């Protein structure tokens, strides 16, 4: 019985340590996501969507909408945590703190949006090619 109790306590202690490490990893990953410019993108989205909210309700809207940011950051952090180690996230943070990293973060959203439009135009072109060869 003593061995079982001791083994259970060790398992609980290890689980607790892993949960703390995972919590720290998630916190670091959320901070990384914010440094990439995603934070500004979410803030812009809240502002743009909020343009249709009457001025009398704007403060309540902003408060509630900004309250959703923790959830989206958490979901994205978990996604990144499946692809990157904690050490890799730390290295990415170091990069994003450089002048080049800051420039990339500043331009990333615009570049992604423009690249998506190129991709859509390309997809339409390839679809026409496929249609031509269906006959």
PDB file of C-alpha atoms in Angstrom:
ATOM      1  CA  UNK A   1       0.000   0.000   0.000  1.00  0.00           C
ATOM      2  CA  UNK A   2       2.876   2.352   0.851  1.00  0.00           C
ATOM      3  CA  UNK A   3       4.480   1.683  -2.547  1.00  0.00           C
ATOM      4  CA  UNK A   4       1.202   2.441  -4.314  1.00  0.00           C
ATOM      5  CA  UNK A   5       0.786   5.667  -2.350  1.00  0.00           C
ATOM      6  CA  UNK A   6       4.385   6.697  -3.054  1.00  0.00           C
ATOM      7  CA  UNK A   7       4.019   5.901  -6.773  1.00  0.00           C
ATOM      8  CA  UNK A   8       0.796   7.921  -6.896  1.00  0.00           C
ATOM      9  CA  UNK A   9       2.472  10.909  -5.239  1.00  0.00           C
ATOM     10  CA  UNK A  10       5.389  10.740  -7.687  1.00  0.00           C
ATOM     11  CA  UNK A  11       2.969  10.581 -10.613  1.00  0.00           C
ATOM     12  CA  UNK A  12       1.040  13.586  -9.293  1.00  0.00           C
ATOM     13  CA  UNK A  13       4.261  15.550  -8.784  1.00  0.00           C
ATOM     14  CA  UNK A  14       5.477  14.766 -12.312  1.00  0.00           C
ATOM     15  CA  UNK A  15       2.076  15.703 -13.769  1.00  0.00           C
ATOM     16  CA  UNK A  16       2.108  18.971 -11.824  1.00  0.00           C
ATOM     17  CA  UNK A  17       5.601  19.837 -13.094  1.00  0.00           C
ATOM     18  CA  UNK A  18       4.612  19.026 -16.671  1.00  0.00           C
ATOM     19  CA  UNK A  19       1.483  21.161 -16.349  1.00  0.00           C
ATOM     20  CA  UNK A  20       3.594  24.074 -15.093  1.00  0.00           C
ATOM     21  CA  UNK A  21       6.072  23.612 -17.957  1.00  0.00           C
ATOM     22  CA  UNK A  22       3.189  23.372 -20.452  1.00  0.00           C
ATOM     23  CA  UNK A  23       1.600  26.488 -18.962  1.00  0.00           C
ATOM     24  CA  UNK A  24       4.882  28.393 -19.293  1.00  0.00           C
ATOM     25  CA  UNK A  25       5.321  27.075 -22.845  1.00  0.00           C
ATOM     26  CA  UNK A  26       1.802  28.224 -23.732  1.00  0.00           C
ATOM     27  CA  UNK A  27       2.426  31.644 -22.192  1.00  0.00           C
ATOM     28  CA  UNK A  28       5.650  32.007 -24.197  1.00  0.00           C
ATOM     29  CA  UNK A  29       3.865  30.863 -27.349  1.00  0.00           C
ATOM     30  CA  UNK A  30       1.067  33.418 -26.870  1.00  0.00           C
ATOM     31  CA  UNK A  31       3.688  36.146 -26.449  1.00  0.00           C
ATOM     32  CA  UNK A  32       5.398  34.915 -29.622  1.00  0.00           C
ATOM     33  CA  UNK A  33       2.113  35.075 -31.538  1.00  0.00           C
ATOM     34  CA  UNK A  34       1.589  38.647 -30.373  1.00  0.00           C
ATOM     35  CA  UNK A  35       5.087  39.633 -31.549  1.00  0.00           C
ATOM     36  CA  UNK A  36       4.346  38.313 -35.045  1.00  0.00           C
ATOM     37  CA  UNK A  37       1.757  41.013 -35.619  1.00  0.00           C
ATOM     38  CA  UNK A  38      -1.259  38.798 -34.986  1.00  0.00           C
ATOM     39  CA  UNK A  39      -2.235  40.964 -32.027  1.00  0.00           C
ATOM     40  CA  UNK A  40      -2.492  44.030 -34.222  1.00  0.00           C
ATOM     41  CA  UNK A  41      -4.486  42.046 -36.783  1.00  0.00           C
ATOM     42  CA  UNK A  42      -6.987  40.942 -34.144  1.00  0.00           C
ATOM     43  CA  UNK A  43      -7.272  44.484 -32.768  1.00  0.00           C
ATOM     44  CA  UNK A  44      -7.879  45.786 -36.306  1.00  0.00           C
ATOM     45  CA  UNK A  45     -10.547  43.143 -36.874  1.00  0.00           C
ATOM     46  CA  UNK A  46     -12.304  44.127 -33.646  1.00  0.00           C
ATOM     47  CA  UNK A  47     -12.219  47.772 -34.705  1.00  0.00           C
ATOM     48  CA  UNK A  48     -13.437  47.059 -38.255  1.00  0.00           C
ATOM     49  CA  UNK A  49     -16.257  44.783 -37.118  1.00  0.00           C
ATOM     50  CA  UNK A  50     -17.186  47.335 -34.460  1.00  0.00           C
ATOM     51  CA  UNK A  51     -17.807  50.103 -36.988  1.00  0.00           C
ATOM     52  CA  UNK A  52     -21.395  48.893 -37.304  1.00  0.00           C
ATOM     53  CA  UNK A  53     -21.961  49.028 -33.523  1.00  0.00           C
ATOM     54  CA  UNK A  54     -23.774  52.193 -32.392  1.00  0.00           C
ATOM     55  CA  UNK A  55     -21.583  54.645 -30.474  1.00  0.00           C
ATOM     56  CA  UNK A  56     -23.727  54.217 -27.357  1.00  0.00           C
ATOM     57  CA  UNK A  57     -22.812  50.504 -27.269  1.00  0.00           C
ATOM     58  CA  UNK A  58     -19.205  50.813 -28.491  1.00  0.00           C
ATOM     59  CA  UNK A  59     -17.496  50.571 -25.069  1.00  0.00           C
ATOM     60  CA  UNK A  60     -19.453  47.448 -24.119  1.00  0.00           C
ATOM     61  CA  UNK A  61     -18.731  45.920 -27.531  1.00  0.00           C
ATOM     62  CA  UNK A  62     -14.999  46.620 -27.285  1.00  0.00           C
ATOM     63  CA  UNK A  63     -14.828  45.196 -23.776  1.00  0.00           C
ATOM     64  CA  UNK A  64     -16.639  42.000 -24.748  1.00  0.00           C
ATOM     65  CA  UNK A  65     -14.814  41.584 -28.076  1.00  0.00           C
ATOM     66  CA  UNK A  66     -11.405  42.076 -26.480  1.00  0.00           C
ATOM     67  CA  UNK A  67     -12.406  39.518 -23.879  1.00  0.00           C
ATOM     68  CA  UNK A  68     -12.412  36.905 -26.655  1.00  0.00           C
ATOM     69  CA  UNK A  69      -8.735  37.453 -27.447  1.00  0.00           C
ATOM     70  CA  UNK A  70      -7.529  35.102 -24.716  1.00  0.00           C
ATOM     71  CA  UNK A  71      -9.430  32.221 -26.289  1.00  0.00           C
ATOM     72  CA  UNK A  72      -8.138  32.810 -29.824  1.00  0.00           C
ATOM     73  CA  UNK A  73      -4.571  33.289 -28.601  1.00  0.00           C
ATOM     74  CA  UNK A  74      -4.864  30.069 -26.602  1.00  0.00           C
ATOM     75  CA  UNK A  75      -6.150  28.102 -29.582  1.00  0.00           C
ATOM     76  CA  UNK A  76      -3.437  29.421 -31.882  1.00  0.00           C
ATOM     77  CA  UNK A  77      -0.781  28.815 -29.216  1.00  0.00           C
ATOM     78  CA  UNK A  78      -1.858  25.182 -28.912  1.00  0.00           C
ATOM     79  CA  UNK A  79      -1.615  24.847 -32.684  1.00  0.00           C
ATOM     80  CA  UNK A  80       1.923  26.261 -32.690  1.00  0.00           C
ATOM     81  CA  UNK A  81       2.857  24.070 -29.723  1.00  0.00           C
ATOM     82  CA  UNK A  82       2.112  20.983 -31.829  1.00  0.00           C
ATOM     83  CA  UNK A  83       4.608  22.121 -34.467  1.00  0.00           C
ATOM     84  CA  UNK A  84       7.362  23.850 -32.475  1.00  0.00           C
ATOM     85  CA  UNK A  85       9.268  23.008 -29.315  1.00  0.00           C
ATOM     86  CA  UNK A  86       9.565  25.456 -26.456  1.00  0.00           C
ATOM     87  CA  UNK A  87      13.179  26.107 -27.448  1.00  0.00           C
ATOM     88  CA  UNK A  88      12.130  26.848 -31.032  1.00  0.00           C
ATOM     89  CA  UNK A  89       9.475  29.295 -29.838  1.00  0.00           C
ATOM     90  CA  UNK A  90      12.111  31.027 -27.704  1.00  0.00           C
ATOM     91  CA  UNK A  91      14.407  31.275 -30.748  1.00  0.00           C
ATOM     92  CA  UNK A  92      11.560  32.690 -32.851  1.00  0.00           C
ATOM     93  CA  UNK A  93      10.878  35.315 -30.174  1.00  0.00           C
ATOM     94  CA  UNK A  94      14.547  36.315 -30.294  1.00  0.00           C
ATOM     95  CA  UNK A  95      14.265  36.660 -34.076  1.00  0.00           C
ATOM     96  CA  UNK A  96      11.071  38.735 -33.893  1.00  0.00           C
ATOM     97  CA  UNK A  97      12.784  41.086 -31.449  1.00  0.00           C
ATOM     98  CA  UNK A  98      15.417  41.931 -34.087  1.00  0.00           C
ATOM     99  CA  UNK A  99      14.923  44.777 -36.557  1.00  0.00           C
ATOM    100  CA  UNK A 100      14.324  42.279 -39.364  1.00  0.00           C
ATOM    101  CA  UNK A 101      11.839  40.332 -37.255  1.00  0.00           C
ATOM    102  CA  UNK A 102       9.961  43.523 -36.391  1.00  0.00           C
ATOM    103  CA  UNK A 103       9.854  44.451 -40.077  1.00  0.00           C
ATOM    104  CA  UNK A 104       8.489  41.018 -40.949  1.00  0.00           C
ATOM    105  CA  UNK A 105       5.834  41.263 -38.218  1.00  0.00           C
ATOM    106  CA  UNK A 106       4.808  44.689 -39.458  1.00  0.00           C
ATOM    107  CA  UNK A 107       4.461  43.580 -43.077  1.00  0.00           C
ATOM    108  CA  UNK A 108       3.319  39.964 -42.624  1.00  0.00           C
ATOM    109  CA  UNK A 109      -0.451  40.537 -42.669  1.00  0.00           C
ATOM    110  CA  UNK A 110      -0.379  42.731 -45.774  1.00  0.00           C
ATOM    111  CA  UNK A 111       1.968  40.328 -47.570  1.00  0.00           C
ATOM    112  CA  UNK A 112      -0.225  37.353 -46.674  1.00  0.00           C
ATOM    113  CA  UNK A 113      -3.368  39.098 -47.920  1.00  0.00           C
ATOM    114  CA  UNK A 114      -1.711  40.115 -51.175  1.00  0.00           C
ATOM    115  CA  UNK A 115      -0.257  36.622 -51.662  1.00  0.00           C
ATOM    116  CA  UNK A 116      -3.725  35.138 -51.130  1.00  0.00           C
ATOM    117  CA  UNK A 117      -5.086  37.285 -53.947  1.00  0.00           C
ATOM    118  CA  UNK A 118      -2.264  36.044 -56.194  1.00  0.00           C
ATOM    119  CA  UNK A 119      -3.129  32.489 -55.174  1.00  0.00           C
ATOM    120  CA  UNK A 120      -6.799  32.999 -55.968  1.00  0.00           C
ATOM    121  CA  UNK A 121      -5.981  34.412 -59.410  1.00  0.00           C
ATOM    122  CA  UNK A 122      -3.609  31.511 -60.039  1.00  0.00           C
ATOM    123  CA  UNK A 123      -6.263  29.006 -58.912  1.00  0.00           C
ATOM    124  CA  UNK A 124      -8.759  30.511 -61.367  1.00  0.00           C
ATOM    125  CA  UNK A 125      -6.179  30.239 -64.153  1.00  0.00           C
ATOM    126  CA  UNK A 126      -5.484  26.580 -63.371  1.00  0.00           C
ATOM    127  CA  UNK A 127      -9.203  25.878 -63.180  1.00  0.00           C
ATOM    128  CA  UNK A 128      -9.615  27.261 -66.722  1.00  0.00           C
ATOM    129  CA  UNK A 129      -6.777  25.039 -67.891  1.00  0.00           C
ATOM    130  CA  UNK A 130      -8.462  22.012 -66.310  1.00  0.00           C
ATOM    131  CA  UNK A 131     -11.794  22.915 -67.929  1.00  0.00           C
ATOM    132  CA  UNK A 132     -10.080  23.224 -71.313  1.00  0.00           C
ATOM    133  CA  UNK A 133      -8.685  19.704 -70.956  1.00  0.00           C
ATOM    134  CA  UNK A 134     -12.005  18.192 -69.866  1.00  0.00           C
ATOM    135  CA  UNK A 135     -13.384  18.356 -73.383  1.00  0.00           C
TER     136      UNK A 135
END
